[in-house]
């Protein structure tokens, strides 16, 4: 907060405004007034502060497809680009989206670590390496905030898995906290001065994160000088006194939280010192001043930056993120000829991960769309091959629905739009003329025109009383009850099958799902949320594979898109295994046997097992590629652009993966691996993964010519020894020569990218991380340099180091 004259001028406005507020107003400001906003305080010229998820788009305050957003590739993809500048540009676009939607603070980025590949929100974090995570996160935060929009770096800290996330007590040593989990937050605080942090649901070493005096007040604010707001994860604040003492500024969502009236009362009772409330209010007012909603304060960014083309950037990030992990006989770029495309996700692409990170793009370019547009007419055929969607999905293609609201007498009181079968009205965001007091029943009603004939399955997601009618017949008229005590079960739970009806392609049928609204307990706000789910007729899986094989045999190249589903990878639960769901492995094997020129595109946000990887010509990891994913895929497959990604996380089988424990025992999850996660653990165990950290091929070759280290600076000379221009991510690793079982064998000490034309050489300068030569000394509570000889090597991945030099530290 001390700093520029503009900072000081804002501080003065903040102090003056604080001085005018009474205790009740102050306590009220610290408590959400609904799902996404804080109350306005007109007496000091403060407007209502609006927050929204994050991180691959800005959803806005409405959870619906009729308020669309640009959907960028998943954070794992951004991690794979190894490019903080690209992350900064993503942030600038997101600030533009936030401004368009009236959002002041983006609930992002997610900088927890890829501790285990089973983590359900793995797709939402950048990497297993804390520094790579921190650098990408810092670029992102700098970008968003350069657009005048705040960020909340989340989830502070050690929210690395989903099982029992509200209650789990993660036992993490101070050393692992400092060497791994705190690192991204610290890098971002130091290099991007975030205006906010979100404290996690989980407990760390016995104290829940929304009350963690040590980690929040002593480390984050004390040691690092963080001056932004600390907002609770949604419903994570549990107690008034402990939260305010633990440095929590804002309890979300509202209207009922542990702050507001209970906080004012605690001050009056003498349980909380009013100065603590003032500290929190000061932080909130500083944020308001920064984003320009406090009268008299000049916002940090008065003029929004130049407009960014969101679709073009989404496409660029996607192709820069794709990781080509295998390319035998130069299978890619595609040679001229015919392409047999298969895989359900080639037609219905999975472009983003589920949960709070969901946004609704206005269009999605699937691989089928992208390749059909890019290749000569008639050269692409499509067959489903295998459909991993064994469950019903939100009713979408072929449905035309609207939401009719009725009062207790059955009179229509309003109508809302329903772009698909998912209805989610948060707080007072109800259709015009409708209030929670008058709303009794919602009829999601309209028509369905199937694209295939046969038995169609319909289902219901949500809790409470429902009536499902298809083509005049009522198939369900009963109450759905929760099977687990997660207050978000209605959002993240699975749909339940309720009807199977024979329908004919092209005919139009009446469909309706009526729901008697009961507001969910356990969530302190009013949400009307449920979904009509649907599944097309299921065909014989062997027949589907045979069809794809026949097409592959007749084509010059076979491209198979394999994917995870929303039930496999999402917020709210962890994965049970790393296998591709359904018959997708069988499909790849059968297609590869029929066509030696088989290219597999992996459409998943986190690692999956690729047991056939040595049987196919090429494997391209495409993550959740965002709304333009199919167009970017065509750019890369045709060779218009090279795939730019390098793995930000080791990919291997679950059997070999060193850290797999995500299920707490008696409420506790011990991080027994301590500082050994990711490549640090693979190397310690002496295991070889399928694809190493940092691995990724482009369309040219690189020769590493020399490395020189002076002080903490490495200079690496590389030559593009291939036939086309390219971009190389030069990675520098540091390894103590004397092996020490307590320390990782080697760590990423820095990286830099270089571009060069064919035959050209280029030099990159990489600043080495001091912490690569240090350990966190628990007894001294500080970093400690470990003197000795270190091998500093540069290369294409942690397993492919090309040049090195030994230095003395
Ligand atoms: C998630 C946060 C998210 C919040 C609001 C929580 O369940 O953990 O990441 O920002 O919901 O949607």
XYZ file of C-alpha atoms and ligand atoms in Angstrom, residues 36 53 107 121 154-155 165 198 201 233-234 356 571, ligand 1:
25
model
C -21.270 -12.733 -5.722
C -15.215 -17.104 -11.332
C -11.878 -15.405 -8.494
C -9.351 -30.000 -9.942
C -6.592 -19.328 -4.724
C -6.920 -21.545 -2.790
C -12.495 -30.736 0.936
C -8.950 -16.712 -1.415
C -11.944 -24.868 2.606
C -13.812 -19.780 -0.362
C -17.574 -20.052 -0.753
C -17.119 -23.402 -10.497
C -14.546 -29.986 -9.104
C -14.637 -23.003 -5.369
C -13.953 -21.689 -5.694
C -14.912 -20.781 -6.391
C -16.144 -20.594 -5.519
C -17.193 -19.697 -6.148
C -15.943 -22.807 -4.641
O -16.656 -23.999 -4.532
O -13.776 -23.805 -4.584
O -12.822 -21.920 -6.501
O -14.308 -19.537 -6.679
O -16.745 -21.860 -5.296
O -17.782 -20.311 -7.225
